[in-house]
Amino acid sequence: HAYNGAGYALGGKIIEMVSGEAIPQFYKSHLLHPLGCENTDVVGTSFDARSVPLDIARIGQMLLNQGAYGNHRFFSEETFQKMLPAPMEKLTGGGGPKSWGIGNTWMMGKLSNKTFGHGAASAATFVIDPAHELVVVMTRNSAGKNFSKYHPKFVDAIVAGINETENVRKPSSSP
């Protein structure tokens, strides 16, 4: 197992051969435009996309909806389940990550144990938590010198908001 984008490049070439469209046009026509992602540019299949938080959040909402967004269905719920992280021991011989999905991994941390997403070399945040019906996106060009100080506070604020909302929703046990 190595994170190098070769699988995505191969998948992109297959899409181009089957569809007859170059991968940037395929993404624009069949994913980005239907999602309303007008501020996202994709050149290839890995390491070469530029976007803004709202567009990424739309992609996250489509994943939260298990492949649906608005009146569009991009893939079936069964396909979505197959995209989620799965144990890799048989493929890696016990080395490497424990679980990996198609472009995502489990990101349980302080959110629910169903949370998945994708990290980035830029330290951008892309997390989907189905248990709380939540998509969290933060884009950036690099982590910066204070990332390790402030990013945990960002996550803590989200968790505090979830806890506060859940406490408000719980019925009072007093008579």
Short mmCIF file of C-alpha atoms in Angstrom, two decimals:
data_model
loop_
_atom_site.label_atom_id
_atom_site.label_comp_id
_atom_site.label_asym_id
_atom_site.label_seq_id
_atom_site.Cartn_x
_atom_site.Cartn_y
_atom_site.Cartn_z
CA HIS A 1 0.00 0.00 0.00
CA ALA A 2 1.41 3.34 -0.99
CA TYR A 3 -0.27 6.68 -1.37
CA ASN A 4 0.80 7.75 -4.82
CA GLY A 5 -2.28 8.37 -6.97
CA ALA A 6 -1.49 5.60 -9.48
CA GLY A 7 -4.85 3.90 -8.90
CA TYR A 8 -6.72 7.15 -9.45
CA ALA A 9 -4.71 7.84 -12.62
CA LEU A 10 -5.58 4.37 -13.96
CA GLY A 11 -9.25 4.85 -13.02
CA GLY A 12 -9.23 8.22 -14.80
CA LYS A 13 -7.85 6.65 -18.00
CA ILE A 14 -10.57 3.99 -17.87
CA ILE A 15 -13.24 6.70 -17.46
CA GLU A 16 -11.79 8.57 -20.45
CA MET A 17 -11.77 5.43 -22.63
CA VAL A 18 -15.31 4.39 -21.69
CA SER A 19 -16.90 7.86 -21.78
CA GLY A 20 -14.91 9.37 -24.64
CA GLU A 21 -14.43 12.52 -22.51
CA ALA A 22 -11.21 13.93 -21.07
CA ILE A 23 -11.25 13.59 -17.28
CA PRO A 24 -11.59 17.36 -16.55
CA GLN A 25 -14.66 17.55 -18.81
CA PHE A 26 -16.09 14.32 -17.36
CA TYR A 27 -15.83 15.67 -13.81
CA LYS A 28 -17.35 19.00 -14.84
CA SER A 29 -20.26 17.45 -16.78
CA HIS A 30 -21.13 14.51 -14.54
CA LEU A 31 -20.20 15.65 -11.04
CA LEU A 32 -19.23 19.27 -10.53
CA HIS A 33 -21.91 21.01 -12.63
CA PRO A 34 -24.81 18.87 -11.28
CA LEU A 35 -23.57 19.54 -7.72
CA GLY A 36 -23.34 23.28 -8.38
CA CYS A 37 -19.56 23.31 -7.84
CA GLU A 38 -18.82 26.32 -10.03
CA ASN A 39 -15.56 27.21 -8.27
CA THR A 40 -13.78 23.87 -8.60
CA ASP A 41 -11.23 23.03 -11.27
CA VAL A 42 -9.97 19.50 -11.80
CA VAL A 43 -7.09 18.82 -14.16
CA GLY A 44 -6.50 15.11 -13.50
CA THR A 45 -7.33 12.49 -10.93
CA SER A 46 -5.08 13.27 -7.97
CA PHE A 47 -3.12 16.15 -6.46
CA ASP A 48 -4.40 18.58 -9.08
CA ALA A 49 -7.76 19.97 -8.06
CA ARG A 50 -8.50 23.45 -6.75
CA SER A 51 -11.70 24.25 -4.93
CA VAL A 52 -13.44 26.36 -2.31
CA PRO A 53 -15.09 25.22 0.94
CA LEU A 54 -18.71 25.49 -0.28
CA ASP A 55 -18.02 23.27 -3.31
CA ILE A 56 -16.21 20.69 -1.17
CA ALA A 57 -19.11 20.80 1.30
CA ARG A 58 -21.51 19.95 -1.55
CA ILE A 59 -19.41 16.89 -2.37
CA GLY A 60 -19.44 16.03 1.33
CA GLN A 61 -23.23 16.40 1.48
CA MET A 62 -23.55 14.06 -1.50
CA LEU A 63 -21.43 11.51 0.41
CA LEU A 64 -23.47 12.09 3.58
CA ASN A 65 -26.55 11.31 1.44
CA GLN A 66 -24.85 8.09 0.26
CA GLY A 67 -24.49 9.19 -3.36
CA ALA A 68 -27.44 11.58 -3.76
CA TYR A 69 -27.63 15.38 -3.88
CA GLY A 70 -30.76 17.34 -4.70
CA ASN A 71 -32.57 15.46 -7.47
CA HIS A 72 -29.35 13.75 -8.66
CA ARG A 73 -28.16 10.25 -7.79
CA PHE A 74 -24.47 9.89 -8.58
CA PHE A 75 -24.10 6.29 -7.37
CA SER A 76 -26.14 3.72 -5.46
CA GLU A 77 -26.18 3.31 -1.68
CA GLU A 78 -24.59 -0.12 -2.25
CA THR A 79 -21.69 1.54 -4.12
CA PHE A 80 -21.37 4.07 -1.29
CA GLN A 81 -21.02 1.23 1.24
CA LYS A 82 -18.25 -0.29 -0.90
CA MET A 83 -16.42 3.08 -0.92
CA LEU A 84 -16.12 3.16 2.87
CA PRO A 85 -12.89 2.08 4.58
CA ALA A 86 -12.36 -1.66 4.86
CA PRO A 87 -9.65 -3.70 6.61
CA MET A 88 -6.47 -3.88 4.54
CA GLU A 89 -4.62 -6.72 6.32
CA LYS A 90 -5.10 -9.22 3.47
CA LEU A 91 -3.73 -6.77 0.93
CA THR A 92 -0.90 -5.31 2.99
CA GLY A 93 0.23 -8.39 4.88
CA GLY A 94 -0.50 -6.61 8.14
CA GLY A 95 1.58 -3.52 7.36
CA GLY A 96 0.30 -0.13 6.33
CA PRO A 97 -3.03 1.37 7.36
CA LYS A 98 -5.60 -0.79 9.08
CA SER A 99 -8.48 0.45 6.92
CA TRP A 100 -8.84 2.47 3.74
CA GLY A 101 -11.69 3.22 1.35
CA ILE A 102 -11.93 4.85 -2.05
CA GLY A 103 -10.43 8.25 -1.26
CA ASN A 104 -11.32 8.09 2.44
CA THR A 105 -10.42 6.61 5.79
CA TRP A 106 -12.01 6.46 9.22
CA MET A 107 -11.53 9.72 11.13
CA MET A 108 -13.14 8.94 14.45
CA GLY A 109 -11.19 11.27 16.71
CA LYS A 110 -13.63 13.32 18.78
CA LEU A 111 -16.66 12.81 16.51
CA SER A 112 -18.67 9.58 16.10
CA ASN A 113 -17.15 6.21 15.24
CA LYS A 114 -18.85 6.44 11.82
CA THR A 115 -16.85 9.53 10.82
CA PHE A 116 -14.86 9.26 7.60
CA GLY A 117 -13.04 11.70 5.37
CA HIS A 118 -9.81 12.59 3.67
CA GLY A 119 -6.79 14.47 4.87
CA ALA A 120 -4.55 16.57 2.67
CA ALA A 121 -0.92 17.58 2.50
CA SER A 122 -2.20 21.15 2.90
CA ALA A 123 -3.82 20.17 6.23
CA ALA A 124 -7.27 20.89 4.81
CA THR A 125 -10.16 19.31 6.71
CA PHE A 126 -12.80 17.16 4.97
CA VAL A 127 -14.83 15.07 7.42
CA ILE A 128 -18.28 13.48 7.15
CA ASP A 129 -20.03 12.30 10.31
CA PRO A 130 -23.25 10.43 9.41
CA ALA A 131 -24.19 9.93 13.08
CA HIS A 132 -24.51 13.70 13.52
CA GLU A 133 -25.52 14.47 9.89
CA LEU A 134 -22.46 16.69 9.69
CA VAL A 135 -19.99 17.73 6.99
CA VAL A 136 -16.91 19.67 8.12
CA VAL A 137 -14.72 21.44 5.56
CA MET A 138 -11.79 23.79 6.04
CA THR A 139 -9.48 24.52 3.13
CA ARG A 140 -5.98 25.95 3.29
CA ASN A 141 -2.76 26.01 1.28
CA SER A 142 -0.57 24.77 4.13
CA ALA A 143 -0.82 23.94 7.81
CA GLY A 144 1.10 27.01 8.92
CA LYS A 145 3.04 27.39 12.14
CA ASN A 146 -0.02 27.54 14.45
CA PHE A 147 -2.04 24.69 12.88
CA SER A 148 -1.34 22.24 15.70
CA LYS A 149 -2.39 24.87 18.23
CA TYR A 150 -5.66 26.01 16.61
CA HIS A 151 -6.99 23.04 14.62
CA PRO A 152 -7.77 21.02 17.78
CA LYS A 153 -9.66 24.07 19.11
CA PHE A 154 -11.63 24.20 15.86
CA VAL A 155 -12.62 20.53 16.28
CA ASP A 156 -13.38 21.06 19.99
CA ALA A 157 -15.76 23.93 19.08
CA ILE A 158 -17.61 21.64 16.66
CA VAL A 159 -17.89 18.89 19.27
CA ALA A 160 -19.08 21.40 21.89
CA GLY A 161 -21.76 22.60 19.48
CA ILE A 162 -22.90 19.02 18.85
CA ASN A 163 -23.02 18.30 22.59
CA GLU A 164 -24.96 21.50 23.28
CA THR A 165 -27.47 20.69 20.53
CA GLU A 166 -27.91 17.14 21.81
CA ASN A 167 -28.45 18.38 25.38
CA VAL A 168 -31.15 20.80 24.18
CA ARG A 169 -32.93 18.00 22.30
CA LYS A 170 -32.97 15.60 25.26
CA PRO A 171 -36.25 15.70 27.16
CA SER A 172 -36.00 16.85 30.74
CA SER A 173 -36.19 14.02 33.26
CA SER A 174 -37.65 16.25 35.97
CA PRO A 175 -41.45 16.30 36.52
#
